[in-house]
Every structure is written in structure tokens, then in C-alpha cells.
């Protein structure tokens, strides 16, 4: 009992000290010009971070399914927030999980986890913006679970106008903000790390603007009665006809989102999206009161892509438009990120998307270094800005200043001042770090001659992370392998001492020159002739981490995965190079390629051996004499410990086994080099052609059509038109069709299109989007006397680039208009695009057939 009382007294003393210290922690206020400032220095504040939803909804349930401890999971992720340099966290609270039908706050496990998360974020000096309500269910991607909470009693678009719903919200928000966090002993309104409150998440205001204004004022009054002095934010990027009502109230901050390439594509999108993030023009910036409110980004993400070049460009654009709070949606908890089930359209985690995560770290640096409202030249002249660089062709984000050198992918850039470097973070190799693994690493100078190295395990994508999600489907697997690393760090010298510092790691050693073998973990690298001034050990505090901290998922590749996309088309009498990512519980003994021309009865069956070229990348060159027909069929066989696994079916066995009866192959169509470059082949009613209407209330419907077996397939397109000024677009990503036809592309003179039975459509614009992100088109006049059209490539003119799919919020511009002239280069084409020029009606239609270059 005495021990218990002593422990309790110590805990109470700690909490008391924490509460006292909180009085000296600077807070945020918003000045009369709508600028967030620090209470102590009165300087402008800037924040960058993520949303993270583990205390609630699917993430909470998934931790139960996976039998993970929620608080330990939070500890793991918050450590990575610190490593990525985040200083901001935002969450929209699922009120349906912590309230009853009257709006009373329920103190349960969800609220306890939120409290715990807030306390852990504070330990890392991360500030918090809380959206108090979501006003929707807790199911996605599962079904909602009715909790009896007030948001389940009212329609989301009526919750702001129904009197009983408003009373429940007043009750709830008052109890929520005055709730005392048991881990900090502070109420939310008194916690200096909580920057402020957003009233609700993406409200749907279906009544009058005056009713919206009245609702906001009632929420503000309820908050004021609690004694709240923190800034209150409201979403102004929805319900465009209510904008002035928002600014008529005394909210101090406004919130926005940005999804520049839409959401939930169902697959990974490809292309250069830098033109999509060149500008964030707010169409209502002239409304009364606009310039008096702070601006925060509650959610943003370039969804459905795995590229690592976008985040710094978006952060730059946000800062150019005066945003001070920028939080991505949403960071995947490390214990479930392997499946990406929480929000399939988003995918971000340091362990599982290392390149994107390092890009986020660089974007955090953009946010704290780029001045508010600083203007930059339009794309492509803004790809290098201040100390940053982004590149689509290299899939690269980069920061290069004397103290810091960060890169999201392989780079040849030389640090501006190697001797002054204090911090390095990267993926791949650079002039000062050579590394073959695929995980991220962090290298930080503790003092002269002493560096801390942290290496994450390898992440290898084995399935499309943006397709239908399931906790039974792994999208990225983790492998722990030992790789050679070379570092050229100031003060370290050669033959330096390597000492492990994280628990359970026994990989101590001495480097040989500047090279050494390394496996995932945390290490101290020390000049062998240098004696550190300080006693650095695993428990030493450094910045917002402890040196011995290390968080990484265990290796979980139980079988081999072969990730290989066969070339869709290749040219005859030419060798064909193929490439695959191959990962498993170990490295294969060998990997071979057989075509379908082998036979169990033959004594001589040709094969090609795949060689590992780096990391988990294997390549082979199939010689021209092995390519016999106009359709190359082949298998990849992974050999390990006298066992063979044959792909693409991933079945045990070898095609030369007497009882091997499966005959699924990778296939590549072989054509004569002079054959036209096929861009669009109609096979079904979709044929990988994306269709769009602007505005989105209008849309296109496609249906496969054809009169008899002698005709080629066509898709008949009809239109649903809600706006007389609607325009319609067809687009297909065709880089995969064109990449292997370099010679044919160079010789191509014209684009050919099969378009027939056009009714009510007199002309289209037709052309290409290139790897520069620029569009080149020519006007095509339709004539029902023919169904074959020819457009000379020389006639293509640089045009504005339409941003497809629609960006959110809806007020953003739909076109990028370049002011830089770049000549058209057919070898750069990535998408074919067609669109209407004039207004059409619902009686209009057209049939599209195959399209090719010749």
C-alpha cells in the first residue's frame, strides 16, 4: 500500500508540474489581419503534419481485428511523426463514438485514446487542431455501427437547421472542449498545445445562408460560455452559395481542403501532375471579411498516386496563398498500412511508403521556410524554388541547404556545403550516401565526429494499393535484409566505429573505408580517433526523440511475390528487356524465364536467367531468336532450395515438370517495326478510356456497339447534360502502349482516328498530353461521309491543359494555362485526349473506334 501511495503521489506531482509548465508554453493567437502568431514572440506561425484516426472508426476496429494494443500503436506512429519533422496534427472527431442522442459526452475507450494521443503528440512538440464533430457514421470502408449518438438521428444536411440537433450539438461541443485530459490534467480549452477548434467537418448547409450564419453563431456562443479563448475555425470550401455567411460571423479561422486529382480512382494514377498544383486560386477572396481570417488546410492529398514529387509543390502553393496550417489526410497506422484499408485512395506511412514519407518531410521544411504569400513563376519554372526541387521524370523531391540534405529518391545533386551538414534523410543513393535498400534512412550529426544513423527495413509494393482494399490482401511487404552502405560524412573519416543503439540490435562493427554492411536499426557512427564530449547512449534525449528509439514493422513476406508488368507491345527482330520486382522471405537462388516454346520431351529448352541489378529489381533480355510468334508468351520461375514457383500464377512447380498443367503466361504482342503505333483499341465499353464532363453534373455514358462480326468494335457515347455550357472529355493514358515503339514514334507523321455516326457534334479538339504535363491539340471537323480521320502531328498546337479528374474543392480552376512554350515531341506523349468545343444537347452522340499513330 505504501508503494502504491508513493507511486500515486509521484504521478500527481508529475501531472501538477506538467500543468504548471503549460502556463509557460507559447500559444497561438490570430491577429486583426488574420495571421496566426506566437503569443511570446508575436512572429508568424507555420504548421505542417497529418490527420491520423487510430482512436476512431475503422482504424480503431482494425487494431482489434489484428490484436494490436492501441496505445502501443500510437506510440509507434507518433515517433515517426517526429522523425518526419511534423509539428501539426488534425483530427475530425467521430462524435458518433463519444456521444449519446442528447449530445452528452461519453467517456469511453475512444475518448481515452484521443487523450493519450494528444499527450504523446505534446511530448514531441506537435500542435493539435481538433474538429469537434464529423456528423457522419463510423463505418467506412465497412458498414456504419449505430451507436445511438445524435448524429445518427439527423440527416447530415439537416443537422445544422434542426432545432433538436442544434441543441444536441451545443451540449456536445460544450462538454467536449471542457473535458479534462487525464494524461495532461488539462481541459482542451486550457491545453496550450491545442491550437484551436474547427466546429465540424465538411458541413452540408442545405437551408438559407442566414440559417447557416445563425447556426455558426450559436456554436460560437456555446464555446464562449465554456470560457474558450482559442481560435475557432469553420470550413468555407463547401456550400459556395453560403460563403458570405461564414465571413459574417466572428470565426477567426477558415479551413480548406485540396485533392488536386480527385479521389477513389480504384487504381494507381500515372502522369505528370505538377500543373495540377501550380495554383490554388480562391475564387471568393474578395468577399467582405476574407482578409481578416486565418487560413488552414484541414485535409489535402494527391490521392491515388505513389509518386514522391508532389508534396513540396503543394506546400509551396499553399504558402503562396497564405496558408499557415497544412495537414495531409491521412497517415496510415503502421500496424495496418501493409493493407491500406483505412482510406484506399490515400496511402502514406514512413515504413510502407518511404519515398512519399521523405517527400512529406521535405514539404514540412517548405512550410516553415517559404514566406507567406510569396509568389513564384508558373510551372515549369517553379519546379526549382528557394532551396527545393521537384521532378516528375526523376520522381524526386529534394531539399539542399548547408545544414540539411533530404531527397525522396536517387539523386545526383551535390550538397551545397558538405562540411556544414547536420541532417540527411533520404531514399536510394546520393553523392554522399550509397545504399541499395528500399527503405528510408536518417543520418544526424550529434557532435563533431559522431553521427546517428537510422535505417528502415525495405518496403516493396506487391499489389496496387488503391484497388479494392482488404485486410486479407497485402499491398506492400516488408523485408529485413543486410545491405552495403557507403557514407561520406564530415568529421567521420574512414574505418569508423559502428555501434548499435536500439534494443535487440547486435550489428556492431568497424567500417572498411567509407563502406560497411548494415541492417535495419539505429546506430552511432563514430570517428575511430575521436572521443565524444558527451556520453551518448540509448536513453539520451536529442531533439524530440531518444537516441535508442527505433520503430519498424517485422518482415512479413511469407512467400515470394513477383511484380511484373509485361510490355503491351514490342517490335519484331529486337531483343526484349523485361524487369520484375521479386521479394520474399529470402533472396531466390535463381530466377529464370521460359517462353511457351519449351517442351518436357525436348533435351534442349532455351531459357534466360534474370539478374538482380539492385535492391529487389531483376532484369533479363529475351534475345530476338527466342521470340518466334506475333505474341510472346513467357513465365518467370523463382528457384529456391530445390523448389520452383512459376508466375504469373504463383504456383509451385516448373513448366518442364511432366505433370505441370497450368498454362497462364505473361504476354507481349510482337509487331513489325513499321506497324502503326496502336494507342486505343476498343475491346469493351470502357477500354481504359476515362470520360469526364465539366461541370460534373453532366456526364458521358459509353456502350459497346457494332453491326456485325466483320466490323471493328466501337463505343457509342451519349450525354447527360445538366448545363448548357457543359464540355465533355475523353482521355486515355497511352504511355505503356507507346514506350516500346521508339522507332515507330520517331517516324510517325499523323494521328489516325476511327470516329463514326457523329450526331450533334460538329468538331472536336484532339491531341496529346506529354510528360511535361502540357497539352497539344488540333481541331478535328467531323463529317459523316467518312469514319477515318487523319491529324498531322505538325498541326498540333500547345493548348491549355484541362485538370482531370475534377479537383476538390469545387471552386478551383479546371485548366492550367502555361506561359512557357515547349515544342511538341511525340516521344513524350503520355495520354491521348479528345474534347468537345461547342455546346451539344442530349440528342448528340458519337462512336469511337481504334486510334493509332503512323
PDB file of N, CA and C in Angstrom, residues 726-805:
ATOM      1  N   UNK A 726     -21.919  22.783 -70.832  1.00  0.00           N
ATOM      2  CA  UNK A 726     -21.098  21.621 -70.491  1.00  0.00           C
ATOM      3  C   UNK A 726     -20.125  21.284 -71.615  1.00  0.00           C
ATOM      4  N   UNK A 727     -18.954  20.812 -71.217  1.00  0.00           N
ATOM      5  CA  UNK A 727     -17.952  20.312 -72.158  1.00  0.00           C
ATOM      6  C   UNK A 727     -17.600  18.893 -71.751  1.00  0.00           C
ATOM      7  N   UNK A 728     -17.235  18.074 -72.738  1.00  0.00           N
ATOM      8  CA  UNK A 728     -17.006  16.653 -72.474  1.00  0.00           C
ATOM      9  C   UNK A 728     -15.617  16.238 -72.954  1.00  0.00           C
ATOM     10  N   UNK A 729     -15.027  15.306 -72.193  1.00  0.00           N
ATOM     11  CA  UNK A 729     -13.627  14.946 -72.405  1.00  0.00           C
ATOM     12  C   UNK A 729     -13.457  13.432 -72.385  1.00  0.00           C
ATOM     13  N   UNK A 730     -12.579  12.979 -73.274  1.00  0.00           N
ATOM     14  CA  UNK A 730     -12.155  11.582 -73.286  1.00  0.00           C
ATOM     15  C   UNK A 730     -10.629  11.562 -73.139  1.00  0.00           C
ATOM     16  N   UNK A 731     -10.134  10.708 -72.276  1.00  0.00           N
ATOM     17  CA  UNK A 731      -8.686  10.651 -72.072  1.00  0.00           C
ATOM     18  C   UNK A 731      -8.269   9.217 -71.788  1.00  0.00           C
ATOM     19  N   UNK A 732      -7.106   8.844 -72.341  1.00  0.00           N
ATOM     20  CA  UNK A 732      -6.544   7.536 -72.049  1.00  0.00           C
ATOM     21  C   UNK A 732      -5.040   7.672 -71.874  1.00  0.00           C
ATOM     22  N   UNK A 733      -4.520   7.054 -70.814  1.00  0.00           N
ATOM     23  CA  UNK A 733      -3.080   7.007 -70.586  1.00  0.00           C
ATOM     24  C   UNK A 733      -2.503   5.973 -71.544  1.00  0.00           C
ATOM     25  N   UNK A 734      -1.629   6.411 -72.466  1.00  0.00           N
ATOM     26  CA  UNK A 734      -1.159   5.526 -73.531  1.00  0.00           C
ATOM     27  C   UNK A 734       0.368   5.350 -73.518  1.00  0.00           C
ATOM     28  N   UNK A 735       1.007   5.801 -72.462  1.00  0.00           N
ATOM     29  CA  UNK A 735       2.464   5.685 -72.414  1.00  0.00           C
ATOM     30  C   UNK A 735       2.893   4.223 -72.505  1.00  0.00           C
ATOM     31  N   UNK A 736       2.150   3.328 -71.844  1.00  0.00           N
ATOM     32  CA  UNK A 736       2.510   1.909 -71.859  1.00  0.00           C
ATOM     33  C   UNK A 736       2.436   1.330 -73.271  1.00  0.00           C
ATOM     34  N   UNK A 737       1.530   1.847 -74.093  1.00  0.00           N
ATOM     35  CA  UNK A 737       1.421   1.365 -75.468  1.00  0.00           C
ATOM     36  C   UNK A 737       2.549   1.911 -76.339  1.00  0.00           C
ATOM     37  N   UNK A 738       3.037   3.099 -76.008  1.00  0.00           N
ATOM     38  CA  UNK A 738       3.984   3.779 -76.888  1.00  0.00           C
ATOM     39  C   UNK A 738       5.443   3.587 -76.498  1.00  0.00           C
ATOM     40  N   UNK A 739       5.708   3.212 -75.233  1.00  0.00           N
ATOM     41  CA  UNK A 739       7.079   3.248 -74.725  1.00  0.00           C
ATOM     42  C   UNK A 739       8.025   2.330 -75.494  1.00  0.00           C
ATOM     43  N   UNK A 740       7.517   1.201 -75.984  1.00  0.00           N
ATOM     44  CA  UNK A 740       8.389   0.248 -76.682  1.00  0.00           C
ATOM     45  C   UNK A 740       8.460   0.506 -78.184  1.00  0.00           C
ATOM     46  N   UNK A 741       7.836   1.591 -78.657  1.00  0.00           N
ATOM     47  CA  UNK A 741       7.769   1.847 -80.094  1.00  0.00           C
ATOM     48  C   UNK A 741       8.561   3.101 -80.460  1.00  0.00           C
ATOM     49  N   UNK A 742       9.745   3.242 -79.905  1.00  0.00           N
ATOM     50  CA  UNK A 742      10.520   4.462 -80.089  1.00  0.00           C
ATOM     51  C   UNK A 742      10.779   4.767 -81.559  1.00  0.00           C
ATOM     52  N   UNK A 743      11.199   3.765 -82.315  1.00  0.00           N
ATOM     53  CA  UNK A 743      11.483   3.990 -83.739  1.00  0.00           C
ATOM     54  C   UNK A 743      10.224   4.370 -84.495  1.00  0.00           C
ATOM     55  N   UNK A 744       9.140   3.653 -84.225  1.00  0.00           N
ATOM     56  CA  UNK A 744       7.874   3.949 -84.902  1.00  0.00           C
ATOM     57  C   UNK A 744       7.365   5.335 -84.529  1.00  0.00           C
ATOM     58  N   UNK A 745       7.553   5.729 -83.262  1.00  0.00           N
ATOM     59  CA  UNK A 745       7.136   7.064 -82.851  1.00  0.00           C
ATOM     60  C   UNK A 745       7.915   8.132 -83.613  1.00  0.00           C
ATOM     61  N   UNK A 746       9.208   7.934 -83.694  1.00  0.00           N
ATOM     62  CA  UNK A 746      10.044   8.913 -84.388  1.00  0.00           C
ATOM     63  C   UNK A 746       9.637   9.073 -85.847  1.00  0.00           C
ATOM     64  N   UNK A 747       9.140   7.997 -86.440  1.00  0.00           N
ATOM     65  CA  UNK A 747       8.768   8.029 -87.849  1.00  0.00           C
ATOM     66  C   UNK A 747       7.314   8.420 -88.088  1.00  0.00           C
ATOM     67  N   UNK A 748       6.540   8.546 -86.991  1.00  0.00           N
ATOM     68  CA  UNK A 748       5.115   8.842 -87.135  1.00  0.00           C
ATOM     69  C   UNK A 748       4.901  10.274 -87.616  1.00  0.00           C
ATOM     70  N   UNK A 749       3.949  10.416 -88.512  1.00  0.00           N
ATOM     71  CA  UNK A 749       3.635  11.729 -89.074  1.00  0.00           C
ATOM     72  C   UNK A 749       2.229  12.202 -88.722  1.00  0.00           C
ATOM     73  N   UNK A 750       1.344  11.246 -88.395  1.00  0.00           N
ATOM     74  CA  UNK A 750      -0.048  11.638 -88.194  1.00  0.00           C
ATOM     75  C   UNK A 750      -0.731  10.721 -87.183  1.00  0.00           C
ATOM     76  N   UNK A 751      -1.776  11.266 -86.580  1.00  0.00           N
ATOM     77  CA  UNK A 751      -2.670  10.515 -85.699  1.00  0.00           C
ATOM     78  C   UNK A 751      -3.910  10.144 -86.492  1.00  0.00           C
ATOM     79  N   UNK A 752      -4.294   8.879 -86.454  1.00  0.00           N
ATOM     80  CA  UNK A 752      -5.477   8.382 -87.158  1.00  0.00           C
ATOM     81  C   UNK A 752      -6.542   8.005 -86.129  1.00  0.00           C
ATOM     82  N   UNK A 753      -7.781   8.364 -86.421  1.00  0.00           N
ATOM     83  CA  UNK A 753      -8.887   8.102 -85.515  1.00  0.00           C
ATOM     84  C   UNK A 753     -10.076   7.536 -86.268  1.00  0.00           C
ATOM     85  N   UNK A 754     -10.709   6.544 -85.680  1.00  0.00           N
ATOM     86  CA  UNK A 754     -11.936   5.986 -86.224  1.00  0.00           C
ATOM     87  C   UNK A 754     -13.098   6.570 -85.427  1.00  0.00           C
ATOM     88  N   UNK A 755     -13.804   7.526 -86.008  1.00  0.00           N
ATOM     89  CA  UNK A 755     -14.952   8.160 -85.355  1.00  0.00           C
ATOM     90  C   UNK A 755     -16.103   8.151 -86.353  1.00  0.00           C
ATOM     91  N   UNK A 756     -17.235   7.624 -85.941  1.00  0.00           N
ATOM     92  CA  UNK A 756     -18.353   7.488 -86.875  1.00  0.00           C
ATOM     93  C   UNK A 756     -19.672   7.900 -86.216  1.00  0.00           C
ATOM     94  N   UNK A 757     -20.667   8.087 -87.097  1.00  0.00           N
ATOM     95  CA  UNK A 757     -22.043   8.365 -86.666  1.00  0.00           C
ATOM     96  C   UNK A 757     -22.141   9.507 -85.660  1.00  0.00           C
ATOM     97  N   UNK A 758     -21.390  10.565 -85.891  1.00  0.00           N
ATOM     98  CA  UNK A 758     -21.463  11.726 -85.008  1.00  0.00           C
ATOM     99  C   UNK A 758     -22.760  12.483 -85.259  1.00  0.00           C
ATOM    100  N   UNK A 759     -23.497  12.707 -84.204  1.00  0.00           N
ATOM    101  CA  UNK A 759     -24.760  13.438 -84.305  1.00  0.00           C
ATOM    102  C   UNK A 759     -24.734  14.593 -83.304  1.00  0.00           C
ATOM    103  N   UNK A 760     -24.933  15.797 -83.811  1.00  0.00           N
ATOM    104  CA  UNK A 760     -24.968  16.967 -82.942  1.00  0.00           C
ATOM    105  C   UNK A 760     -23.596  17.428 -82.485  1.00  0.00           C
ATOM    106  N   UNK A 761     -22.533  16.796 -83.019  1.00  0.00           N
ATOM    107  CA  UNK A 761     -21.166  17.211 -82.691  1.00  0.00           C
ATOM    108  C   UNK A 761     -20.462  17.520 -84.004  1.00  0.00           C
ATOM    109  N   UNK A 762     -20.124  18.765 -84.198  1.00  0.00           N
ATOM    110  CA  UNK A 762     -19.510  19.184 -85.457  1.00  0.00           C
ATOM    111  C   UNK A 762     -17.994  19.116 -85.420  1.00  0.00           C
ATOM    112  N   UNK A 763     -17.419  19.309 -84.254  1.00  0.00           N
ATOM    113  CA  UNK A 763     -15.954  19.332 -84.172  1.00  0.00           C
ATOM    114  C   UNK A 763     -15.490  18.925 -82.789  1.00  0.00           C
ATOM    115  N   UNK A 764     -14.276  18.436 -82.750  1.00  0.00           N
ATOM    116  CA  UNK A 764     -13.602  18.072 -81.511  1.00  0.00           C
ATOM    117  C   UNK A 764     -12.197  18.646 -81.537  1.00  0.00           C
ATOM    118  N   UNK A 765     -11.626  18.800 -80.380  1.00  0.00           N
ATOM    119  CA  UNK A 765     -10.195  19.010 -80.298  1.00  0.00           C
ATOM    120  C   UNK A 765      -9.568  17.675 -79.919  1.00  0.00           C
ATOM    121  N   UNK A 766      -8.468  17.356 -80.604  1.00  0.00           N
ATOM    122  CA  UNK A 766      -7.825  16.058 -80.420  1.00  0.00           C
ATOM    123  C   UNK A 766      -6.327  16.274 -80.273  1.00  0.00           C
ATOM    124  N   UNK A 767      -5.695  15.514 -79.386  1.00  0.00           N
ATOM    125  CA  UNK A 767      -4.252  15.646 -79.248  1.00  0.00           C
ATOM    126  C   UNK A 767      -3.689  14.823 -78.118  1.00  0.00           C
ATOM    127  N   UNK A 768      -2.613  15.326 -77.515  1.00  0.00           N
ATOM    128  CA  UNK A 768      -1.866  14.556 -76.524  1.00  0.00           C
ATOM    129  C   UNK A 768      -1.482  15.414 -75.323  1.00  0.00           C
ATOM    130  N   UNK A 769      -1.326  14.737 -74.184  1.00  0.00           N
ATOM    131  CA  UNK A 769      -0.685  15.315 -73.014  1.00  0.00           C
ATOM    132  C   UNK A 769       0.678  14.644 -72.895  1.00  0.00           C
ATOM    133  N   UNK A 770       1.728  15.433 -72.722  1.00  0.00           N
ATOM    134  CA  UNK A 770       3.084  14.898 -72.689  1.00  0.00           C
ATOM    135  C   UNK A 770       3.600  14.771 -71.257  1.00  0.00           C
ATOM    136  N   UNK A 771       4.801  14.236 -71.146  1.00  0.00           N
ATOM    137  CA  UNK A 771       5.429  14.074 -69.829  1.00  0.00           C
ATOM    138  C   UNK A 771       5.733  15.415 -69.179  1.00  0.00           C
ATOM    139  N   UNK A 772       5.726  16.499 -69.944  1.00  0.00           N
ATOM    140  CA  UNK A 772       5.870  17.835 -69.369  1.00  0.00           C
ATOM    141  C   UNK A 772       4.592  18.295 -68.688  1.00  0.00           C
ATOM    142  N   UNK A 773       3.496  17.559 -68.906  1.00  0.00           N
ATOM    143  CA  UNK A 773       2.206  17.982 -68.387  1.00  0.00           C
ATOM    144  C   UNK A 773       1.514  18.982 -69.283  1.00  0.00           C
ATOM    145  N   UNK A 774       2.049  19.188 -70.486  1.00  0.00           N
ATOM    146  CA  UNK A 774       1.482  20.128 -71.439  1.00  0.00           C
ATOM    147  C   UNK A 774       0.593  19.385 -72.435  1.00  0.00           C
ATOM    148  N   UNK A 775      -0.395  20.120 -72.962  1.00  0.00           N
ATOM    149  CA  UNK A 775      -1.350  19.557 -73.914  1.00  0.00           C
ATOM    150  C   UNK A 775      -1.162  20.200 -75.286  1.00  0.00           C
ATOM    151  N   UNK A 776      -1.247  19.362 -76.322  1.00  0.00           N
ATOM    152  CA  UNK A 776      -1.106  19.823 -77.706  1.00  0.00           C
ATOM    153  C   UNK A 776      -2.290  19.277 -78.495  1.00  0.00           C
ATOM    154  N   UNK A 777      -3.022  20.149 -79.169  1.00  0.00           N
ATOM    155  CA  UNK A 777      -4.242  19.716 -79.853  1.00  0.00           C
ATOM    156  C   UNK A 777      -4.354  20.314 -81.246  1.00  0.00           C
ATOM    157  N   UNK A 778      -5.284  19.736 -81.979  1.00  0.00           N
ATOM    158  CA  UNK A 778      -5.672  20.262 -83.283  1.00  0.00           C
ATOM    159  C   UNK A 778      -7.179  20.107 -83.393  1.00  0.00           C
ATOM    160  N   UNK A 779      -7.819  20.999 -84.120  1.00  0.00           N
ATOM    161  CA  UNK A 779      -9.270  20.923 -84.296  1.00  0.00           C
ATOM    162  C   UNK A 779      -9.598  19.883 -85.351  1.00  0.00           C
ATOM    163  N   UNK A 780     -10.538  19.002 -85.018  1.00  0.00           N
ATOM    164  CA  UNK A 780     -10.981  17.968 -85.952  1.00  0.00           C
ATOM    165  C   UNK A 780     -12.429  18.251 -86.338  1.00  0.00           C
ATOM    166  N   UNK A 781     -12.666  18.550 -87.614  1.00  0.00           N
ATOM    167  CA  UNK A 781     -14.019  18.757 -88.114  1.00  0.00           C
ATOM    168  C   UNK A 781     -14.617  17.414 -88.508  1.00  0.00           C
ATOM    169  N   UNK A 782     -15.769  17.098 -87.924  1.00  0.00           N
ATOM    170  CA  UNK A 782     -16.404  15.798 -88.155  1.00  0.00           C
ATOM    171  C   UNK A 782     -17.297  15.859 -89.393  1.00  0.00           C
ATOM    172  N   UNK A 783     -17.284  14.755 -90.134  1.00  0.00           N
ATOM    173  CA  UNK A 783     -18.025  14.678 -91.389  1.00  0.00           C
ATOM    174  C   UNK A 783     -18.544  13.253 -91.514  1.00  0.00           C
ATOM    175  N   UNK A 784     -19.843  13.070 -91.531  1.00  0.00           N
ATOM    176  CA  UNK A 784     -20.427  11.732 -91.565  1.00  0.00           C
ATOM    177  C   UNK A 784     -20.207  10.995 -92.882  1.00  0.00           C
ATOM    178  N   UNK A 785     -19.541  11.634 -93.838  1.00  0.00           N
ATOM    179  CA  UNK A 785     -19.218  10.934 -95.081  1.00  0.00           C
ATOM    180  C   UNK A 785     -17.990  10.049 -94.915  1.00  0.00           C
ATOM    181  N   UNK A 786     -17.334  10.158 -93.772  1.00  0.00           N
ATOM    182  CA  UNK A 786     -16.165   9.311 -93.514  1.00  0.00           C
ATOM    183  C   UNK A 786     -16.149   8.907 -92.047  1.00  0.00           C
ATOM    184  N   UNK A 787     -15.436   7.852 -91.762  1.00  0.00           N
ATOM    185  CA  UNK A 787     -15.251   7.476 -90.360  1.00  0.00           C
ATOM    186  C   UNK A 787     -13.771   7.343 -90.003  1.00  0.00           C
ATOM    187  N   UNK A 788     -12.897   7.724 -90.920  1.00  0.00           N
ATOM    188  CA  UNK A 788     -11.460   7.675 -90.656  1.00  0.00           C
ATOM    189  C   UNK A 788     -10.883   9.074 -90.814  1.00  0.00           C
ATOM    190  N   UNK A 789     -10.247   9.540 -89.776  1.00  0.00           N
ATOM    191  CA  UNK A 789      -9.701  10.896 -89.762  1.00  0.00           C
ATOM    192  C   UNK A 789      -8.199  10.855 -89.551  1.00  0.00           C
ATOM    193  N   UNK A 790      -7.542  11.826 -90.129  1.00  0.00           N
ATOM    194  CA  UNK A 790      -6.089  11.930 -90.033  1.00  0.00           C
ATOM    195  C   UNK A 790      -5.721  13.335 -89.560  1.00  0.00           C
ATOM    196  N   UNK A 791      -4.901  13.388 -88.506  1.00  0.00           N
ATOM    197  CA  UNK A 791      -4.427  14.668 -87.983  1.00  0.00           C
ATOM    198  C   UNK A 791      -2.908  14.690 -88.059  1.00  0.00           C
ATOM    199  N   UNK A 792      -2.374  15.601 -88.803  1.00  0.00           N
ATOM    200  CA  UNK A 792      -0.925  15.734 -88.913  1.00  0.00           C
ATOM    201  C   UNK A 792      -0.347  16.160 -87.562  1.00  0.00           C
ATOM    202  N   UNK A 793       0.710  15.502 -87.146  1.00  0.00           N
ATOM    203  CA  UNK A 793       1.350  15.874 -85.879  1.00  0.00           C
ATOM    204  C   UNK A 793       1.917  17.285 -85.943  1.00  0.00           C
ATOM    205  N   UNK A 794       2.255  17.728 -87.134  1.00  0.00           N
ATOM    206  CA  UNK A 794       2.776  19.092 -87.286  1.00  0.00           C
ATOM    207  C   UNK A 794       1.704  20.140 -87.009  1.00  0.00           C
ATOM    208  N   UNK A 795       0.430  19.739 -87.083  1.00  0.00           N
ATOM    209  CA  UNK A 795      -0.657  20.699 -86.864  1.00  0.00           C
ATOM    210  C   UNK A 795      -0.974  20.896 -85.388  1.00  0.00           C
ATOM    211  N   UNK A 796      -0.402  20.053 -84.517  1.00  0.00           N
ATOM    212  CA  UNK A 796      -0.707  20.157 -83.093  1.00  0.00           C
ATOM    213  C   UNK A 796      -0.116  21.433 -82.507  1.00  0.00           C
ATOM    214  N   UNK A 797      -0.948  22.167 -81.772  1.00  0.00           N
ATOM    215  CA  UNK A 797      -0.541  23.419 -81.145  1.00  0.00           C
ATOM    216  C   UNK A 797      -0.667  23.303 -79.627  1.00  0.00           C
ATOM    217  N   UNK A 798       0.255  23.957 -78.932  1.00  0.00           N
ATOM    218  CA  UNK A 798       0.191  23.948 -77.477  1.00  0.00           C
ATOM    219  C   UNK A 798      -1.119  24.577 -77.021  1.00  0.00           C
ATOM    220  N   UNK A 799      -1.800  23.885 -76.104  1.00  0.00           N
ATOM    221  CA  UNK A 799      -3.129  24.284 -75.650  1.00  0.00           C
ATOM    222  C   UNK A 799      -3.118  24.341 -74.124  1.00  0.00           C
ATOM    223  N   UNK A 800      -4.192  24.814 -73.532  1.00  0.00           N
ATOM    224  CA  UNK A 800      -4.323  24.733 -72.081  1.00  0.00           C
ATOM    225  C   UNK A 800      -4.538  23.273 -71.690  1.00  0.00           C
ATOM    226  N   UNK A 801      -4.114  22.919 -70.494  1.00  0.00           N
ATOM    227  CA  UNK A 801      -4.266  21.562 -70.000  1.00  0.00           C
ATOM    228  C   UNK A 801      -5.461  21.504 -69.072  1.00  0.00           C
ATOM    229  N   UNK A 802      -6.428  20.664 -69.409  1.00  0.00           N
ATOM    230  CA  UNK A 802      -7.588  20.500 -68.550  1.00  0.00           C
ATOM    231  C   UNK A 802      -7.211  19.578 -67.395  1.00  0.00           C
ATOM    232  N   UNK A 803      -7.651  19.925 -66.196  1.00  0.00           N
ATOM    233  CA  UNK A 803      -7.308  19.171 -64.998  1.00  0.00           C
ATOM    234  C   UNK A 803      -8.380  18.108 -64.765  1.00  0.00           C
ATOM    235  N   UNK A 804      -8.036  16.898 -65.114  1.00  0.00           N
ATOM    236  CA  UNK A 804      -8.950  15.767 -64.999  1.00  0.00           C
ATOM    237  C   UNK A 804      -8.299  14.684 -64.143  1.00  0.00           C
ATOM    238  N   UNK A 805      -9.069  14.114 -63.197  1.00  0.00           N
ATOM    239  CA  UNK A 805     -10.465  14.390 -62.838  1.00  0.00           C
ATOM    240  C   UNK A 805     -10.605  15.709 -62.103  1.00  0.00           C
TER     241      UNK A 805
END
